N, CA, C and O atoms as a MOPAC input file, in Angstrom:
PM7 MOZYME 1SCF
protein

 N     -8.08600 1    12.62900 1    18.25200 1
 C     -7.67200 1    11.56100 1    17.23400 1
 C     -8.06400 1     9.91300 1    18.12400 1
 O     -7.68900 1     9.91500 1    19.29700 1
 N     -8.56400 1     8.96500 1    17.77600 1
 C     -8.56000 1     7.89900 1    18.08300 1
 C     -6.79100 1     7.26000 1    18.93900 1
 O     -5.70900 1     7.41500 1    18.37300 1
 N     -6.92500 1     6.69700 1    20.09300 1
 C     -6.02800 1     5.56600 1    20.01200 1
 C     -5.48900 1     4.45700 1    19.49900 1
 O     -6.41900 1     3.77800 1    19.06300 1
 N     -4.40200 1     3.89200 1    19.31800 1
 C     -4.37300 1     2.66700 1    18.22000 1
 C     -3.94300 1     1.71900 1    18.89700 1
 O     -3.05500 1     2.10300 1    19.65800 1
 N     -4.23700 1     0.28100 1    18.99900 1
 C     -3.39000 1    -0.80000 1    19.84700 1
 C     -3.27000 1    -1.53100 1    18.76800 1
 O     -4.28300 1    -1.86800 1    18.15600 1
 N     -1.86000 1    -1.94800 1    18.29200 1
 C     -1.42800 1    -3.20500 1    17.27600 1
 C     -1.35700 1    -4.34300 1    18.33700 1
 O     -0.97700 1    -4.20700 1    19.50000 1
 N     -1.71300 1    -5.28900 1    17.84300 1
 C     -2.15200 1    -6.61400 1    18.34000 1
 C     -0.88300 1    -7.51400 1    18.44600 1
 O     -0.14400 1    -6.99000 1    17.61200 1
 N     -0.35600 1    -8.32100 1    18.85900 1
 C      1.23300 1    -8.73200 1    18.58900 1
 C      0.83600 1   -10.08200 1    17.64300 1
 O      1.66100 1   -10.99600 1    17.63300 1
 N     -0.37200 1   -10.22800 1    16.86900 1
 C     -0.17700 1   -10.90900 1    15.97500 1
 C     -0.51500 1   -10.03700 1    14.34400 1
 O     -0.29800 1   -10.52300 1    13.23400 1
 N     -1.03300 1    -8.79300 1    14.60400 1
 C     -1.04500 1    -7.79100 1    13.78600 1
 C      0.76200 1    -7.45000 1    13.12100 1
 O      1.26300 1    -7.38300 1    11.99800 1
 N      1.21100 1    -7.32300 1    14.37600 1
 C      2.76400 1    -6.20200 1    14.33000 1
 C      3.20700 1    -7.65600 1    13.66300 1
 O      3.96400 1    -7.66700 1    12.69200 1
 N      2.77500 1    -8.68400 1    14.14900 1
 C      3.50500 1   -10.28600 1    13.56600 1
 C      3.15500 1   -10.65600 1    11.95700 1
 O      3.85200 1   -11.24200 1    11.12900 1
 N      2.12300 1   -10.21900 1    11.86800 1
 C      1.71900 1   -10.60200 1    10.53800 1
 C      2.01600 1    -9.46300 1     9.03100 1
 O      2.05600 1    -9.64800 1     7.81400 1
 N      2.15600 1    -8.43900 1     9.81300 1
 C      2.66300 1    -6.95700 1     9.04600 1
 C      4.30100 1    -7.33000 1     7.90800 1
 O      4.67400 1    -7.17600 1     6.74500 1
 N      4.94200 1    -8.03600 1     9.57600 1
 C      6.77800 1    -8.21900 1     9.00400 1
 C      6.75500 1    -9.48300 1     8.53300 1
 O      7.77100 1    -9.74000 1     7.88700 1
 N      5.98000 1   -10.37100 1     8.61000 1
 C      5.64700 1   -11.80100 1     7.45800 1
 C      5.48900 1   -11.15400 1     6.41700 1
 O      6.39500 1   -11.21300 1     5.58500 1
 N      4.55400 1   -10.51200 1     6.19600 1
 C      3.55700 1   -10.17100 1     4.96400 1
 C      4.91600 1    -9.31500 1     4.27700 1
 O      5.59900 1    -9.59700 1     3.29200 1
 N      4.97100 1    -8.47900 1     4.96900 1
 C      6.30300 1    -7.52800 1     3.81300 1
 C      7.34100 1    -8.19400 1     3.74800 1
 O      7.79300 1    -8.44900 1     2.63100 1
 N      7.85600 1    -8.55300 1     4.65500 1
 C      9.32600 1    -9.61900 1     4.27900 1
 C      8.83000 1   -10.44600 1     3.44900 1
 O      9.89300 1   -10.39300 1     2.83000 1
 N      8.03300 1   -11.38900 1     2.65600 1
 C      7.32100 1   -12.58400 1     1.65300 1
 C      7.02400 1   -11.56800 1     0.72500 1
 O      6.71200 1   -12.13100 1    -0.32400 1
 N      6.95100 1    -9.96800 1     0.56100 1
 C      6.57400 1    -9.20400 1    -0.62100 1
 C      8.36300 1    -8.67600 1    -1.33300 1
 O      8.96900 1    -8.82600 1    -2.39400 1
 N      8.57500 1    -8.13300 1    -0.21800 1
 C     10.01300 1    -7.66900 1    -0.57800 1
 C     10.78300 1    -9.53400 1    -0.58300 1
 O     11.63700 1    -9.31800 1    -1.44300 1
 N     10.93700 1   -10.65400 1    -0.30500 1
 C     11.41500 1   -12.06700 1    -1.33200 1
 C     10.79300 1   -11.82700 1    -2.41600 1
 O     11.34900 1   -10.96700 1    -3.09800 1
 N      9.79900 1   -12.27800 1    -2.86800 1
 C      8.88800 1   -12.30900 1    -3.68400 1
 C      8.70500 1   -11.52200 1    -5.22200 1
 O      8.92000 1   -11.98900 1    -6.34100 1
 N      8.28100 1   -10.31600 1    -4.87400 1
 C      8.74700 1    -9.07400 1    -5.49400 1
 C      9.55100 1    -7.34500 1    -5.68200 1
 O      9.45000 1    -6.42900 1    -6.49900 1
 N     10.29100 1    -7.57800 1    -4.50100 1
 C     11.27500 1    -7.00000 1    -4.23100 1
 C     10.93800 1    -6.00700 1    -3.18800 1
 O      9.74700 1    -6.16300 1    -2.91900 1
 N     11.42600 1    -5.10900 1    -2.52100 1
 C     11.60600 1    -4.04500 1    -2.24400 1
 C     10.43800 1    -3.15200 1    -1.92100 1
 O      9.89300 1    -2.82600 1    -0.86700 1
 N     10.19500 1    -2.79900 1    -3.50000 1
 C      9.61500 1    -1.72100 1    -3.83400 1
 C      7.96500 1    -1.72000 1    -3.98600 1
 O      7.13000 1    -0.82200 1    -4.09900 1
 N      7.91200 1    -2.95000 1    -3.94100 1
 C      6.54400 1    -3.63000 1    -3.95400 1
 C      5.92200 1    -3.93100 1    -2.29200 1
 O      4.73000 1    -4.06200 1    -2.01600 1
 N      7.02800 1    -3.99100 1    -1.35700 1
 C      7.37800 1    -4.32100 1     0.21600 1
 C      6.54400 1    -3.17300 1     0.78000 1
 O      5.51100 1    -3.23300 1     1.44800 1
 N      7.32900 1    -1.96800 1     0.29900 1
 C      7.45100 1    -0.31000 1     0.93900 1
 C      5.95700 1    -0.45600 1     0.49700 1
 O      5.13500 1    -0.10200 1     1.34200 1
 N      5.45200 1    -0.94800 1    -0.76000 1
 C      4.11100 1     0.01600 1    -1.20900 1
 C      3.19500 1    -0.84800 1    -0.43900 1
 O      2.10200 1    -0.32200 1    -0.22800 1
 N      3.39500 1    -2.34700 1     0.16100 1
 C      2.59300 1    -2.72700 1     0.37900 1
 C      2.48100 1    -2.44300 1     2.15200 1
 O      1.71000 1    -3.09800 1     2.85400 1
 N      3.28500 1    -1.48200 1     2.63500 1
 C      3.31100 1    -1.07200 1     4.06500 1
 C      2.74700 1     0.14100 1     4.05800 1
 O      2.04800 1     0.56900 1     4.97700 1
 N      3.11400 1     0.95500 1     2.67700 1
 C      1.90700 1     2.83700 1     2.48500 1
 C      0.86000 1     2.11000 1     2.94600 1
 O      0.42900 1     2.15600 1     4.09800 1
 N      0.37400 1     1.32000 1     1.90500 1
 C     -1.34100 1     1.20100 1     1.63200 1
 C     -1.90500 1     0.74600 1     2.89400 1
 O     -3.11000 1     0.83600 1     3.12800 1
 N     -0.44800 1    -0.09900 1     4.30800 1
 C     -1.45700 1    -0.87900 1     5.37600 1
 C     -1.41100 1     0.73200 1     6.18600 1
 O     -2.16700 1     0.93900 1     7.13500 1
 N     -0.37500 1     1.88700 1     5.65500 1
 C     -0.77800 1     2.88900 1     6.92300 1
 C     -2.12600 1     3.74600 1     6.23900 1
 O     -2.91200 1     4.28300 1     7.01900 1
 N     -2.30300 1     3.82400 1     5.06100 1
 C     -3.27700 1     4.65900 1     4.53600 1
 C     -4.62500 1     4.12800 1     4.94000 1
 O     -5.57500 1     4.88300 1     5.14600 1
 N     -4.71600 1     2.48900 1     5.07800 1
 C     -5.77900 1     2.02200 1     5.64900 1
 C     -5.58200 1     2.62400 1     6.81000 1
 O     -6.04200 1     3.75700 1     6.95100 1
 N     -4.96900 1     2.08900 1     7.72100 1
 C     -5.02600 1     2.29500 1     8.91500 1
 C     -5.50400 1     4.13100 1     9.10300 1
 O     -6.72100 1     4.17000 1     8.92300 1
 N     -5.29700 1     4.67800 1     9.21200 1
 C     -6.25100 1     6.41400 1     8.57700 1
 C     -7.19800 1     6.19200 1     8.34900 1
 O     -7.86400 1     6.00700 1     9.36700 1
 N     -7.70700 1     6.09100 1     7.50400 1
 C     -8.98700 1     5.71200 1     7.04400 1
 C     -9.75100 1     4.89800 1     7.74600 1
 O    -10.94300 1     5.18400 1     7.63100 1
 N     -9.48900 1     3.82800 1     8.55400 1
 C    -10.14000 1     3.40500 1    10.05200 1
 C    -10.30500 1     4.46400 1    11.15400 1
 O    -11.18200 1     4.55000 1    12.01300 1
 N     -9.43100 1     5.11000 1    10.95500 1
 C     -9.45800 1     5.83300 1    12.09400 1
 C    -10.21400 1     6.97200 1    12.11500 1
 O    -10.74500 1     7.49300 1    13.09500 1
 N    -10.23300 1     7.40300 1    10.73000 1
 C    -11.39500 1     8.65500 1    10.22300 1
 C    -12.92200 1     7.83500 1    10.83600 1
 O    -13.72000 1     8.03700 1    11.75200 1
 N    -12.77400 1     6.97100 1     9.88400 1
 C    -13.86900 1     6.21600 1     9.70500 1
 C    -14.12300 1     5.03600 1     9.67300 1
 O    -14.34700 1     4.34000 1     8.68300 1
 N    -14.08200 1     4.54300 1    11.55000 1
 C    -13.96800 1     3.44300 1    11.78600 1
 C    -15.48400 1     2.59600 1    11.66400 1
 O    -15.69600 1     1.42500 1    11.34700 1
 N    -16.13400 1     3.35000 1    11.93000 1
 C    -18.29100 1     2.90100 1    11.75000 1
 C    -18.47900 1     2.79700 1     9.78800 1
 O    -19.55200 1     2.45700 1     9.29000 1
 N    -17.13600 1     3.18800 1     8.85400 1
 C    -17.51400 1     2.95900 1     7.71300 1
 C    -17.38500 1     1.42500 1     7.73400 1
 O    -18.26000 1     0.61400 1     7.43000 1
 N    -16.24900 1     1.20500 1     8.11100 1
 C    -15.62200 1    -0.20700 1     7.99800 1
 C    -16.48900 1    -1.30700 1     8.40900 1
 O    -16.97200 1    -1.61800 1     9.49700 1
 N    -16.57700 1    -1.99500 1     6.80600 1
 C    -17.88500 1    -3.33900 1     6.96300 1
 C    -17.78300 1    -4.03400 1     8.24600 1
 O    -16.65700 1    -3.96600 1     8.73800 1
 N    -18.65100 1    -4.68200 1     8.92000 1
 C    -18.96300 1    -5.63800 1    10.59800 1
 C    -18.26200 1    -6.98400 1     9.26000 1
 O    -18.52500 1    -7.02300 1     8.05800 1
 N    -17.55400 1    -7.71100 1     9.88600 1
 C    -16.98100 1    -9.09700 1     9.24100 1
 C    -17.47500 1   -10.07700 1    10.13900 1
 O    -17.36000 1   -11.18300 1     9.61200 1
 N    -17.94800 1   -10.13900 1    11.20600 1
 C    -18.00500 1   -10.87300 1    11.98000 1
 C    -18.48600 1   -10.56200 1    13.16300 1
 O    -18.41000 1    -9.33600 1    13.22900 1
 N    -19.05400 1   -11.08200 1    14.38300 1
 C    -19.13700 1   -10.89800 1    16.08500 1
 C    -18.49700 1   -12.04600 1    16.59200 1
 O    -18.74000 1   -13.16200 1    16.13200 1
 N    -17.93000 1   -11.91000 1    17.24000 1
 C    -17.08200 1   -13.45600 1    18.56100 1
 C    -17.14600 1   -12.91300 1    19.65500 1
 O    -16.61300 1   -11.82000 1    19.84300 1
 N    -17.76200 1   -13.51500 1    20.53200 1
 C    -17.61000 1   -13.42300 1    22.10100 1
 C    -18.52400 1   -12.01600 1    22.41300 1
 O    -18.27400 1   -11.43000 1    23.46600 1
 N    -19.66400 1   -11.42100 1    21.44400 1
 C    -19.64400 1   -10.01900 1    22.07300 1
 C    -18.93700 1    -9.06900 1    21.39100 1
 O    -19.25600 1    -7.92500 1    21.06800 1
 N    -18.31600 1    -9.45700 1    21.28300 1
 C    -17.31400 1    -8.37300 1    19.84200 1
 C    -17.21900 1    -8.59500 1    18.52700 1
 O    -16.99900 1    -9.68100 1    17.99100 1
 N    -17.36500 1    -7.69800 1    18.07800 1
 C    -17.64000 1    -6.58700 1    17.05000 1
 C    -16.32700 1    -6.80100 1    15.76000 1
 O    -15.55200 1    -5.85700 1    15.60600 1
 N    -16.23300 1    -7.48400 1    15.29000 1
 C    -14.86400 1    -7.50000 1    14.13900 1
 C    -15.02400 1    -7.15800 1    13.04500 1
 O    -15.79300 1    -7.80500 1    12.33400 1
 N    -14.03700 1    -5.49900 1    12.30800 1
 C    -14.61400 1    -5.02100 1    11.33600 1
 C    -13.26000 1    -4.85800 1    10.16500 1
 O    -12.17800 1    -4.39400 1    10.52300 1
 N    -13.46700 1    -5.21300 1     9.06700 1
 C    -12.32000 1    -5.21700 1     8.29400 1
 C    -12.58200 1    -3.82900 1     6.97500 1
 O    -13.50900 1    -3.11400 1     6.59300 1
 N    -11.49200 1    -3.99500 1     6.73400 1
 C    -10.91800 1    -2.95000 1     5.52900 1
 C     -9.87700 1    -3.87500 1     4.69800 1
 O     -9.05100 1    -4.72400 1     5.03100 1
 N    -10.28600 1    -3.33500 1     3.49700 1
 C     -9.63200 1    -4.28400 1     2.39600 1
 C     -8.92100 1    -3.33200 1     1.89000 1
 O     -9.60900 1    -2.41400 1     1.44400 1
 N     -7.67200 1    -3.18800 1     1.77900 1
 C     -6.36600 1    -2.23000 1     1.19700 1
 C     -6.23600 1    -2.40900 1    -0.54500 1
 O     -6.36100 1    -3.52500 1    -1.04800 1
 N     -6.04400 1    -1.52000 1    -1.15400 1
 C     -5.86000 1    -1.07000 1    -2.36300 1
 C     -4.59600 1    -1.90700 1    -2.84600 1
 O     -3.61400 1    -2.00700 1    -2.11100 1
 N     -4.65200 1    -2.60300 1    -4.30500 1
 C     -3.64900 1    -2.99300 1    -5.11400 1
 C     -3.55900 1    -4.27500 1    -4.32500 1
 O     -2.98800 1    -5.05500 1    -5.08800 1
 N     -3.92600 1    -5.13700 1    -2.76600 1
 C     -3.34900 1    -5.96400 1    -2.56400 1
 C     -4.40400 1    -6.54000 1    -1.50200 1
 O     -5.15200 1    -5.89400 1    -0.76900 1
 N     -4.22800 1    -8.27300 1    -1.64200 1
 C     -5.44500 1    -9.23800 1    -1.55500 1
 C     -5.58300 1    -9.41700 1    -0.15400 1
 O     -5.73900 1   -10.60500 1     0.12900 1
 N     -5.58000 1    -8.62300 1     0.85600 1
 C     -5.07000 1    -7.97300 1     2.34400 1
 C     -6.15100 1    -7.10500 1     2.94300 1
 O     -6.48900 1    -5.99300 1     2.53700 1
 N     -6.56600 1    -7.67200 1     3.81000 1
 C     -8.01500 1    -6.63000 1     5.06200 1
 C     -6.97300 1    -6.55200 1     6.39700 1
 O     -5.99800 1    -7.13600 1     6.87100 1
 N     -7.70200 1    -5.63600 1     6.61000 1
 C     -7.15500 1    -5.22200 1     7.89500 1
 C     -8.23800 1    -5.71600 1     9.01100 1
 O     -9.42000 1    -5.69300 1     8.66700 1
 N     -7.98900 1    -6.05700 1    10.01900 1
 C     -9.30300 1    -6.71600 1    10.99800 1
 C     -9.21500 1    -6.38000 1    12.24200 1
 O     -8.38400 1    -6.70900 1    13.08800 1
 N    -10.51300 1    -5.40900 1    12.33400 1
 C    -10.12500 1    -4.65500 1    14.22200 1
 C    -11.16400 1    -4.91800 1    14.84100 1
 O    -11.79200 1    -5.97400 1    14.76800 1
 N    -11.44100 1    -3.90400 1    15.54700 1
 C    -12.83500 1    -3.90900 1    16.65200 1
 C    -12.21000 1    -2.60700 1    17.29500 1
 O    -11.15600 1    -1.97300 1    17.25300 1
 N    -13.27600 1    -2.56600 1    17.83000 1
 C    -13.36700 1    -0.96300 1    18.97100 1
 C    -13.33900 1    -0.97300 1    19.83900 1
 O    -14.47200 1    -1.45600 1    19.82200 1
 N    -13.04200 1    -0.88300 1    21.26400 1
 C    -12.96900 1    -1.14600 1    22.27800 1
 C    -14.42900 1    -0.64100 1    22.97100 1
 O    -15.29400 1    -0.45800 1    22.11500 1
 N    -14.81700 1    -0.41200 1    24.20800 1
 C    -15.85800 1     0.11800 1    24.57400 1
 C    -15.15700 1     2.20000 1    24.72800 1
 O    -15.91000 1     3.17100 1    24.65300 1
 N    -13.97500 1     2.25400 1    24.89100 1
 C    -13.65800 1     3.53200 1    25.29300 1
 C    -13.30400 1     4.55800 1    23.87700 1
 O    -12.84500 1     5.69700 1    23.95600 1
 N    -13.65600 1     3.81100 1    22.56500 1
 C    -13.30000 1     4.01600 1    21.39400 1
 C    -11.86500 1     4.02700 1    20.54700 1
 O    -11.67700 1     4.53400 1    19.44100 1
 N    -10.78700 1     3.23000 1    21.49100 1
 C     -9.65100 1     2.60700 1    21.19400 1
 C    -10.25700 1     1.69400 1    20.16800 1
 O    -11.28800 1     1.03100 1    20.06300 1
 N     -8.82400 1     2.02200 1    19.21500 1
 C     -9.04700 1     0.98500 1    17.96700 1
 C     -8.44600 1    -0.22500 1    18.00100 1
 O     -7.32700 1    -0.21000 1    17.48900 1
 N     -8.77900 1    -1.20100 1    18.40100 1
 C     -7.50600 1    -2.26600 1    18.30000 1
 C     -7.15400 1    -3.70800 1    16.68400 1
 O     -7.83700 1    -4.66900 1    16.33200 1
 N     -6.04000 1    -3.24800 1    16.22800 1
 C     -5.71000 1    -3.57500 1    14.91500 1
 C     -5.25400 1    -5.33000 1    15.20500 1
 O     -4.04200 1    -5.54900 1    15.18800 1
 N     -6.00300 1    -6.29400 1    15.41100 1
 C     -6.33800 1    -7.47400 1    15.56400 1
 C     -5.34000 1    -8.32800 1    14.03300 1
 O     -4.47700 1    -9.19600 1    14.16500 1
 N     -5.65300 1    -7.94200 1    13.18500 1
 C     -4.65700 1    -9.10300 1    12.38300 1
 C     -4.75400 1    -8.56800 1    11.13200 1
 O     -5.65800 1    -7.74000 1    11.02100 1
 N     -3.78700 1    -8.88800 1     9.67700 1
 C     -3.75600 1    -8.91200 1     8.17800 1
 C     -4.06000 1    -9.99800 1     7.99200 1
 O     -3.49200 1   -10.96900 1     8.49100 1
 N     -5.19800 1   -10.04000 1     7.09200 1
 C     -5.37700 1   -11.49600 1     6.64300 1
 C     -5.32000 1   -11.14800 1     4.97600 1
 O     -5.84200 1   -10.17300 1     4.43700 1
 N     -4.59300 1   -12.14600 1     4.36700 1
 C     -5.25100 1   -12.52100 1     2.88500 1
 C     -6.58800 1   -12.72100 1     2.58300 1
 O     -7.14700 1   -13.49300 1     3.36200 1
 N     -7.42100 1   -12.17100 1     1.50800 1
 C     -8.79400 1   -12.36700 1     1.66000 1
 C     -9.02900 1   -13.56800 1     1.33100 1
 O    -10.25900 1   -13.52000 1     1.29500 1
 N     -8.75400 1   -14.64300 1     1.05700 1
 C     -8.78800 1   -15.91000 1     0.45800 1
 C     -9.01600 1   -16.94600 1     1.89700 1
 O     -9.52300 1   -18.06400 1     1.98800 1
 N     -8.48500 1   -16.15800 1     2.80300 1
 C     -8.32900 1   -17.33600 1     3.91500 1
 C     -9.76800 1   -17.85500 1     4.93000 1
 O    -10.80900 1   -17.21700 1     4.76900 1
 N     -9.75700 1   -18.56600 1     5.55400 1
 C    -11.48800 1   -18.91700 1     6.83700 1
 C    -10.58200 1   -17.89800 1     7.69000 1
 O     -9.48100 1   -18.15700 1     8.17600 1
 N    -11.52400 1   -16.27200 1     7.79200 1
 C    -10.31000 1   -15.62200 1     8.76400 1
 C    -11.01300 1   -15.48400 1     9.74000 1
 O    -10.50100 1   -14.84500 1    10.65900 1
 N    -12.79300 1   -16.14200 1     9.99600 1
 C    -13.49400 1   -15.92000 1    11.45200 1
 C    -12.80800 1   -16.76800 1    12.15600 1
 O    -12.61300 1   -16.33400 1    13.29100 1
 N    -12.25600 1   -18.02800 1    11.92300 1
 C    -11.84900 1   -19.16300 1    12.33500 1
 C     -9.99800 1   -18.63500 1    12.72300 1
 O     -9.22300 1   -19.43400 1    13.24800 1
 N     -9.72900 1   -17.71100 1    12.47800 1
 C     -8.08600 1   -17.10500 1    13.12800 1
 C     -8.30700 1   -16.17400 1    13.99700 1
 O     -7.47700 1   -15.94700 1    14.87800 1
 N     -9.77500 1   -15.29100 1    13.86900 1
 C     -9.91900 1   -14.27700 1    15.01000 1
 C     -9.51600 1   -14.77100 1    16.31800 1
 O     -9.98500 1   -15.84000 1    16.70900 1
 N     -8.50900 1   -13.96200 1    17.20800 1
 C     -8.84100 1   -14.11500 1    18.74300 1
 C     -9.90600 1   -14.23300 1    18.82000 1
 O    -10.67100 1   -13.48100 1    18.21800 1
 N    -10.48300 1   -15.61300 1    19.89400 1
 C    -11.57900 1   -15.49400 1    20.36300 1
 C    -11.95900 1   -14.26600 1    22.33100 1
 O    -12.93200 1   -13.80600 1    22.92800 1
 N    -10.64900 1   -14.31300 1    22.47500 1
 C    -10.38300 1   -14.01300 1    23.97600 1
 C    -10.34800 1   -12.38800 1    23.59500 1
 O    -10.15200 1   -11.55200 1    24.47600 1

């Protein structure tokens, strides 16, 4: 099984988005969102190369996987040793390339 690293941005965004769903739509929707994130992460771990390359920044390939039932995508990259680095969760309508980490 691949090693997974959740970046600080990914963790923060997961908390913020989940909290927003809880506030606006209730706990049931927030829990469904967290479940869909976990389903997405499992897919990424099992099939990282099946996820589309979103962009390349500073010799790093960022890939994305869109969540089912939510307008959010998981952005990640593969390290040279096969580690999966979950970089961010973004709404699909944002200017995502400008927000991805450059370093």
